[in-house]
Amino acid sequence: MADYDVDLFVIGGGSGGVRAARIAAEHGARVTVAEEYRLGGTCVIRGCVPKKLLVYASRFRGEFEDAAGFGWTVPQMSFDWTTLIANKDREIARLEAAYGATLNRAGVKVVKSRALLLDAHTAQMANGDRVRAAYILIATGGAPSYGDSIPGIEHAISSNEAFHLPEFPRRVVIQGGGYIAVEFAGIFAGLGSHVTLIYRGENILRGFDDDVRQHLRVEMEARGIRVLTGCKVAAIEKAEGHYSVRLSSGNHVPAERVMFAPGRHPNVAKLGLKEAAVEIAKNGGVAVDEYSRTTVQNIYAVGDVTNRINLTPVAIREGHAFADTVFGGKPTAVDHTTVPTAVFSEPEVGTVGLTETQARARLARTDVYKAMFKPLKATLSGRDTSVLMKLVVDGLSDRVVGCHMVGEGAAEMAQVAAIAVKMGATKADFDETIALHPTAAEELVTMRKKTASYAREAAE
Ligand SMILES: Cc1cc2nc3c(=O)[nH]c(=O)nc-3n(C[C@H](O)[C@H](O)[C@H](O)COP(=O)(O)OP(=O)(O)OC[C@H]3O[C@@H](n4cnc5c(N)ncnc54)[C@H](O)[C@@H]3O)c2cc1C
């Protein structure tokens, strides 16, 4: 590799790129990372972390409301958006600096610039500087899509801008039914906005278990979020001091802010991929094999730019596996099955494994165990809410293949349940485990009665 300026050139200093760069350097590689915006990438700067901070902020409303049943008198609530955003920004800046320090300690050079490929071994920075690298890692992530171009789309914001609004909007319209749309609906509603969520499909959270989708929708509506499905935004018209959002149904909804969150696309444009002969897959991301190698033998890609499973821990795992494979002498493929995930809505969703629909399509027999109950806290708070717990079981092997929860702490529960599901625990193993009382999670080991059992229907 002596003919090259570096052993590894990483494009993108987000979750996947930073992990890959650090581990490659620890394996002895000379590494440079180019980052065009801020180190840490989407997750740290305008994704998971700031989002969760806003989610925490939004949940205080429910806590204050619930407190009365427990004997507390809470003075008149008031909320200051400017304070929240300033505090959030301070924490994000601290994390960004920590990422820089980690790379620095590992001996990784960071170039604050956009980079593109000129050929399979050459990257060019915005100022024209070139770097010749033995290996190149594309870790450029993804970006918000706006969906259809409609009149007035220029007035819409994406999740990127939602983190930096100068003023707190009292009325918000959000278009989208995925986890980002649903989470921001909860954030704005919890902080005090009137929120209308608009989704063209039949129900929110496509791809999640149908019971989860329905349960969450009911809970969101009970918290005052208006959920309109089967329609979309047709135009955003500027009215005096606000926007008038025209829906495909012909109705108008007033809004101070209109957010579009119909999905995200991989950052593959203007990267020089064609020049380097890197191919794009059918899913719109960079095409890779199980070791994250692209169609060019010295170029790899990890994270959202490959559009496999777009989650931070997956990007990190792929980046680590790449570095071990190429620089650690330990070829490592990432197992993309049974990845737990959460929606930080209010209430929260935690899930791992197959949905009931997926299981019924794949397994000869599917057993379903379901429980819906009022959480203990709601007895005194008087809140009209219920928790959903659902286990999807392979009826022949008794393995638990899916675990789905909606309720307080669902994300934390999903992370722990994922270990059992990944290890192949059976329903009998769950039943054998003594409950931890009083918790919501104990329901996972006390669901004795099958709710339903299905044999796979023969293909026609
Ligand atoms: C609002 C929101 C909430 C989310 N919440 C969660 C969550 O709760 N849990 C979870 O697991 N995931 C969450 N995600 C997804 C998560 O953020 C991503 O999966 C993760 O950041 C992907 O990491 P990555 O390394 O592939 O890309 P990124 O983190 O996006 O990093 C890519 C980096 O490349 C840089 N870049 C792009 N092009 C170039 C170029 N040509 N030259 C130089 N630099 C370039 C970008 O500036 C960026 O910093 C969320 C995402 C969003 C948007």
XYZ file of C-alpha atoms and ligand atoms in Angstrom:
513
model
C 0.000 0.000 0.000
C 3.091 2.228 -0.059
C 2.083 3.688 -3.450
C -0.947 5.306 -1.887
C -1.264 8.402 0.325
C -3.456 6.433 2.742
C -4.564 2.847 3.254
C -8.175 3.867 3.759
C -10.132 6.914 2.686
C -13.596 7.161 4.246
C -16.257 9.412 2.727
C -18.662 10.385 5.500
C -18.009 10.845 9.222
C -21.269 9.395 10.542
C -22.016 6.264 12.552
C -20.630 3.779 10.024
C -17.703 5.838 8.736
C -16.360 6.846 12.139
C -16.485 3.308 13.521
C -14.807 1.885 10.402
C -12.091 4.566 10.466
C -11.265 4.053 14.151
C -11.128 0.254 13.975
C -9.100 0.289 10.743
C -6.607 2.686 12.380
C -6.428 0.429 15.445
C -5.557 -2.408 13.048
C -2.631 -0.268 11.863
C -4.081 1.375 8.744
C -3.317 4.992 7.746
C -6.814 6.491 7.576
C -8.360 9.772 6.423
C -12.054 10.651 6.817
C -13.777 13.377 4.784
C -16.887 14.903 6.364
C -18.738 17.708 4.611
C -20.946 18.812 7.511
C -20.419 17.732 11.114
C -18.676 14.708 12.616
C -21.128 12.220 14.108
C -23.427 12.206 11.082
C -27.184 11.971 11.065
C -27.571 10.041 14.310
C -25.663 12.501 16.454
C -26.375 15.776 14.695
C -29.943 15.481 13.392
C -31.253 12.001 14.094
C -31.434 9.575 17.000
C -29.767 11.632 19.719
C -31.379 15.080 19.325
C -34.666 13.345 18.569
C -34.570 11.354 21.802
C -33.755 14.527 23.733
C -36.848 16.177 22.268
C -38.865 13.034 23.053
C -37.785 13.276 26.704
C -38.835 16.918 26.721
C -42.230 16.112 25.233
C -43.016 13.400 27.795
C -43.007 15.768 30.772
C -46.516 16.898 29.839
C -47.917 13.409 30.473
C -45.941 13.131 33.716
C -47.286 16.469 34.961
C -50.825 15.439 34.017
C -50.473 12.036 35.693
C -48.979 13.499 38.872
C -52.303 14.692 40.316
C -53.584 11.155 40.895
C -50.498 10.531 43.028
C -51.180 13.528 45.248
C -49.013 16.130 43.552
C -50.120 19.635 42.777
C -48.262 20.862 39.731
C -48.172 24.615 39.157
C -49.260 26.022 35.786
C -47.075 24.342 33.126
C -45.013 26.452 30.790
C -42.499 25.410 28.183
C -39.665 27.297 26.517
C -38.568 25.953 23.136
C -35.519 28.229 22.937
C -34.105 26.785 26.157
C -34.691 23.227 24.987
C -33.028 23.790 21.614
C -30.054 25.640 23.134
C -29.487 22.849 25.682
C -29.886 20.195 22.999
C -27.400 22.004 20.738
C -24.867 22.209 23.557
C -25.054 18.449 24.089
C -24.768 17.750 20.356
C -21.683 19.989 20.114
C -20.154 18.072 23.045
C -20.793 14.748 21.300
C -19.410 16.031 18.014
C -16.205 17.074 19.785
C -16.021 13.657 21.457
C -16.188 11.979 18.041
C -13.332 14.204 16.818
C -11.258 13.411 19.907
C -11.803 9.660 19.469
C -10.639 9.762 15.870
C -7.710 11.955 16.811
C -6.620 9.522 19.533
C -6.797 6.648 17.046
C -4.546 8.611 14.645
C -7.250 9.175 12.012
C -6.938 12.369 9.961
C -10.202 14.276 9.471
C -10.718 16.559 6.472
C -13.711 18.895 6.752
C -14.777 18.755 3.128
C -17.114 17.151 0.678
C -15.349 14.394 -1.263
C -16.077 12.596 -4.491
C -14.454 9.823 -6.439
C -12.437 10.467 -9.588
C -11.625 6.798 -10.055
C -11.440 3.622 -7.970
C -8.412 4.869 -5.988
C -8.681 8.669 -6.102
C -10.901 10.991 -4.072
C -11.091 14.736 -4.607
C -11.913 17.342 -1.970
C -13.926 20.522 -2.553
C -10.698 22.595 -2.810
C -9.321 20.294 -5.509
C -6.912 18.374 -3.249
C -6.654 14.714 -4.160
C -5.997 11.655 -2.049
C -4.887 8.308 -3.442
C -6.142 5.428 -1.321
C -5.668 1.663 -1.399
C -9.216 1.226 -0.098
C -12.208 3.540 -0.126
C -15.245 3.309 2.129
C -18.452 5.046 1.103
C -20.390 5.935 4.257
C -22.370 8.941 3.077
C -25.677 7.988 4.736
C -29.062 9.179 3.544
C -31.134 12.347 3.323
C -34.806 13.257 3.719
C -37.021 12.868 0.662
C -39.964 15.182 0.046
C -41.999 12.773 -2.090
C -44.203 14.275 -4.802
C -43.521 17.789 -5.917
C -46.670 19.722 -5.054
C -47.500 23.449 -5.177
C -45.929 25.162 -2.176
C -43.532 22.307 -1.330
C -40.837 24.965 -0.763
C -42.662 25.902 2.460
C -42.295 22.397 3.905
C -39.543 21.440 6.315
C -37.920 18.046 6.851
C -36.723 16.521 10.117
C -33.402 18.350 9.546
C -35.028 21.766 10.018
C -37.417 20.587 12.732
C -34.453 20.442 15.114
C -33.711 24.141 14.643
C -37.017 25.959 14.311
C -36.608 29.531 15.542
C -40.061 29.474 17.133
C -42.223 26.727 18.522
C -45.149 26.061 16.146
C -48.600 25.876 17.751
C -50.135 24.040 14.795
C -48.215 21.443 12.841
C -49.143 19.294 9.867
C -46.874 16.296 9.264
C -47.074 14.209 6.129
C -45.722 10.666 6.458
C -46.515 7.454 8.250
C -43.036 6.138 9.024
C -41.257 6.246 12.346
C -39.825 9.749 11.895
C -43.258 11.245 11.125
C -44.866 9.414 14.032
C -42.091 10.406 16.459
C -42.253 14.079 15.542
C -46.044 13.983 15.858
C -45.531 12.836 19.456
C -42.806 15.405 20.106
C -44.804 18.393 18.856
C -48.031 17.217 20.519
C -46.303 16.590 23.836
C -44.717 20.039 23.738
C -48.116 21.626 23.143
C -48.844 21.780 19.386
C -52.050 20.790 17.665
C -50.772 18.055 15.361
C -52.361 16.577 12.253
C -50.592 13.539 10.826
C -51.406 12.800 7.219
C -50.555 9.542 5.560
C -51.586 8.268 2.149
C -51.617 4.565 3.180
C -54.272 2.807 5.182
C -52.438 3.000 8.500
C -49.235 4.397 10.036
C -45.977 2.432 10.473
C -46.114 0.242 7.396
C -43.973 -2.866 7.902
C -44.635 -3.082 11.644
C -46.991 -5.652 13.148
C -50.607 -4.759 12.335
C -51.709 -4.907 15.977
C -48.903 -2.498 16.881
C -49.965 -0.114 14.126
C -53.577 -0.095 15.200
C -52.829 0.117 18.913
C -50.418 3.013 18.498
C -52.844 4.911 16.308
C -55.590 4.661 18.929
C -53.175 5.775 21.665
C -51.920 8.720 19.606
C -55.467 9.826 18.872
C -56.292 9.563 22.582
C -53.460 12.044 23.162
C -55.035 14.540 20.798
C -53.100 13.839 17.582
C -55.363 13.909 14.555
C -54.407 11.019 12.268
C -55.775 11.214 8.728
C -54.993 8.222 6.536
C -55.863 7.535 2.916
C -55.102 11.121 1.923
C -52.124 13.355 1.254
C -51.124 16.981 1.076
C -52.108 18.399 -2.329
C -50.798 21.954 -1.854
C -49.334 24.259 0.767
C -50.753 27.756 0.418
C -49.389 30.757 2.245
C -52.101 32.525 4.211
C -51.807 35.450 6.618
C -49.344 34.447 9.350
C -49.703 30.744 8.633
C -50.063 28.097 5.951
C -53.230 26.564 4.655
C -52.628 22.935 3.819
C -54.911 21.625 1.120
C -55.503 17.877 1.319
C -56.315 15.478 -1.515
C -59.747 15.129 0.125
C -60.329 18.837 -0.592
C -60.225 19.830 3.091
C -57.905 22.536 4.402
C -55.869 22.357 7.606
C -54.215 25.492 9.027
C -50.589 25.137 10.140
C -47.695 27.239 11.363
C -45.317 24.537 10.141
C -45.671 21.783 7.575
C -43.260 18.895 7.882
C -42.731 16.263 5.223
C -41.310 12.926 6.314
C -42.279 10.468 3.600
C -38.948 8.622 3.773
C -35.231 8.951 3.154
C -33.010 8.185 0.176
C -29.385 6.993 0.099
C -26.779 9.706 -0.614
C -25.443 8.308 -3.891
C -25.669 11.407 -6.112
C -22.668 13.497 -7.178
C -20.226 11.113 -5.553
C -18.403 9.997 -8.684
C -19.764 6.465 -8.333
C -20.060 6.093 -12.094
C -16.480 7.256 -12.623
C -15.325 4.615 -10.153
C -17.618 1.955 -11.697
C -19.534 1.450 -8.444
C -22.986 0.031 -9.162
C -26.311 0.958 -7.596
C -28.660 -1.775 -6.344
C -32.382 -2.069 -7.041
C -33.135 -0.524 -3.629
C -31.418 2.708 -4.753
C -28.421 2.205 -2.462
C -24.847 1.219 -3.302
C -24.820 -2.471 -4.257
C -22.752 -4.534 -1.801
C -22.114 -8.159 -0.885
C -22.324 -9.609 2.627
C -18.905 -8.087 3.461
C -20.114 -4.646 2.292
C -17.857 -4.818 -0.770
C -19.172 -2.952 -3.803
C -18.844 -4.061 -7.407
C -15.308 -2.586 -7.308
C -12.901 -4.785 -5.378
C -11.192 -2.053 -3.274
C -14.338 0.017 -2.604
C -16.742 -0.809 0.223
C -19.939 0.848 1.446
C -21.685 0.713 4.828
C -24.707 2.225 6.526
C -27.711 4.033 5.088
C -26.022 4.587 1.714
C -26.521 0.866 1.089
C -30.198 1.074 2.132
C -30.170 -2.306 3.879
C -31.439 -1.654 7.430
C -31.188 2.063 8.109
C -30.378 2.151 11.796
C -27.344 3.456 13.640
C -26.299 0.202 15.346
C -26.466 -1.558 11.968
C -24.231 1.071 10.324
C -21.799 0.765 13.234
C -21.739 -3.021 13.018
C -21.184 -2.884 9.245
C -18.364 -0.345 9.638
C -16.667 -2.471 12.289
C -17.057 -5.657 10.235
C -15.580 -3.913 7.189
C -12.491 -2.809 9.151
C -12.019 -6.294 10.631
C -12.435 -7.857 7.187
C -10.039 -5.622 5.277
C -7.492 -4.545 7.902
C -7.896 -7.033 10.760
C -7.463 -10.249 8.820
C -10.849 -11.424 10.105
C -13.471 -11.616 7.351
C -16.769 -10.707 9.037
C -20.203 -10.693 7.444
C -22.969 -8.853 9.285
C -26.061 -10.828 10.223
C -28.999 -8.588 9.338
C -31.655 -10.846 10.856
C -33.528 -10.222 14.108
C -32.511 -6.578 14.491
C -34.516 -4.933 17.285
C -36.014 -1.544 16.622
C -38.107 1.060 18.380
C -40.377 3.949 17.597
C -40.029 6.685 20.195
C -43.630 7.677 19.848
C -45.900 8.342 22.804
C -46.442 5.624 23.856
C -43.320 3.880 22.682
C -43.054 0.878 20.337
C -40.410 -1.828 20.782
C -40.141 -4.742 18.428
C -37.890 -7.576 17.316
C -38.316 -10.391 14.830
C -41.159 -11.344 12.536
C -44.528 -9.648 12.467
C -47.569 -11.915 12.567
C -48.098 -11.376 8.823
C -44.473 -12.282 8.008
C -44.585 -15.377 10.220
C -47.844 -16.612 8.731
C -46.383 -16.286 5.227
C -43.185 -18.126 6.144
C -44.013 -20.731 8.773
C -46.087 -23.893 8.500
C -47.831 -22.984 11.777
C -47.877 -19.673 13.622
C -49.101 -19.248 17.181
C -49.963 -15.816 18.522
C -50.050 -14.721 22.163
C -51.438 -11.313 22.890
C -52.152 -9.274 25.997
C -53.644 -5.823 26.374
C -53.838 -4.357 29.839
C -54.029 -1.133 31.778
C -50.596 -0.324 33.215
C -50.446 -0.064 37.011
C -49.472 3.597 36.837
C -52.690 4.403 34.957
C -54.829 3.125 37.842
C -54.044 6.175 39.966
C -53.310 8.649 37.202
C -56.665 7.848 35.607
C -55.121 7.969 32.133
C -57.091 6.043 29.550
C -54.266 3.972 28.085
C -53.333 0.344 27.631
C -50.179 -1.630 26.947
C -49.951 -4.136 24.105
C -47.683 -7.183 24.301
C -47.543 -9.753 21.567
C -45.461 -12.864 20.964
C -45.332 -14.568 17.589
C -44.287 -18.206 17.920
C -43.283 -20.872 15.412
C -46.004 -23.443 16.129
C -43.816 -26.388 15.117
C -40.501 -25.605 16.859
C -42.039 -23.464 19.663
C -39.402 -20.765 18.958
C -40.423 -17.195 19.689
C -39.860 -15.511 16.325
C -41.377 -12.111 17.069
C -41.955 -9.882 20.056
C -43.920 -6.632 19.746
C -44.780 -4.116 22.430
C -46.474 -0.744 22.717
C -46.241 1.048 26.046
C -43.893 2.772 28.438
C -40.407 1.226 28.323
C -41.143 -0.811 25.179
C -37.805 0.088 23.560
C -35.820 -0.975 26.616
C -37.812 -4.234 26.787
C -37.239 -4.922 23.080
C -33.470 -4.684 23.473
C -33.501 -7.338 26.197
C -36.108 -9.550 24.513
C -33.949 -9.428 21.361
C -31.234 -11.452 23.124
C -33.684 -14.274 23.841
C -35.213 -14.153 20.357
C -31.772 -14.069 18.704
C -30.658 -17.050 20.806
C -33.668 -19.029 19.632
C -35.568 -19.115 22.923
C -38.802 -21.105 22.829
C -42.148 -20.122 24.261
C -41.496 -22.802 26.901
C -38.254 -20.937 27.853
C -40.235 -17.725 28.236
C -42.828 -19.561 30.384
C -40.085 -21.169 32.494
C -38.713 -17.729 33.402
C -40.143 -16.420 36.659
C -41.899 -13.076 36.337
C -40.453 -9.869 37.761
C -43.296 -8.203 39.586
C -44.766 -5.620 39.316
C -43.635 -4.714 35.799
C -45.218 -4.535 32.370
C -42.482 -6.841 31.066
C -43.667 -9.719 33.254
C -46.502 -10.157 30.782
C -43.911 -11.550 28.338
C -43.422 -14.611 30.561
C -46.985 -15.033 31.802
C -48.960 -15.170 28.547
C -50.176 -18.756 28.786
C -53.250 -18.702 26.599
C -52.824 -18.773 22.827
C -54.788 -15.990 21.181
C -54.721 -17.619 17.759
C -53.027 -20.352 15.768
C -52.720 -20.397 11.989
C -51.630 -23.019 9.488
C -49.981 -21.584 6.380
C -52.402 -21.551 3.532
C -51.268 -23.612 0.548
C -50.004 -21.433 -2.309
C -52.500 -21.366 -5.160
C -34.835 12.053 12.499
C -34.089 10.746 12.537
C -34.187 9.938 13.647
C -33.498 8.733 13.698
N -33.638 7.963 14.808
C -32.972 6.784 14.893
C -33.060 5.990 16.068
O -33.763 6.329 17.017
N -32.348 4.849 16.119
C -31.556 4.437 15.070
O -30.911 3.395 15.181
N -31.464 5.170 13.939
C -32.147 6.332 13.835
N -32.028 7.090 12.702
C -31.229 6.576 11.564
C -29.744 6.811 11.798
O -29.510 8.175 12.036
C -28.949 6.346 10.585
O -29.288 4.999 10.300
C -27.446 6.423 10.790
O -27.050 7.735 11.101
C -26.721 5.944 9.539
O -25.329 6.108 9.682
P -24.414 6.282 8.392
O -23.006 6.261 8.883
O -24.812 5.326 7.354
O -24.770 7.705 7.802
P -24.839 9.168 8.489
O -24.857 9.074 9.959
O -25.933 9.833 7.793
O -23.444 9.782 8.081
C -23.141 10.123 6.760
C -22.217 11.327 6.793
O -21.659 11.497 5.504
C -21.547 12.898 5.245
N -21.449 13.029 3.784
C -22.402 12.736 2.861
N -21.906 12.894 1.620
C -20.614 13.295 1.767
C -19.580 13.590 0.844
N -19.734 13.487 -0.481
N -18.374 13.982 1.341
C -18.164 14.078 2.691
N -19.119 13.796 3.585
C -20.324 13.393 3.133
C -22.799 13.474 5.857
O -22.638 14.844 6.141
C -22.919 12.626 7.130
O -22.275 13.234 8.237
C -32.688 8.327 12.603
C -32.575 9.137 11.480
C -33.272 10.333 11.443
C -33.156 11.199 10.230
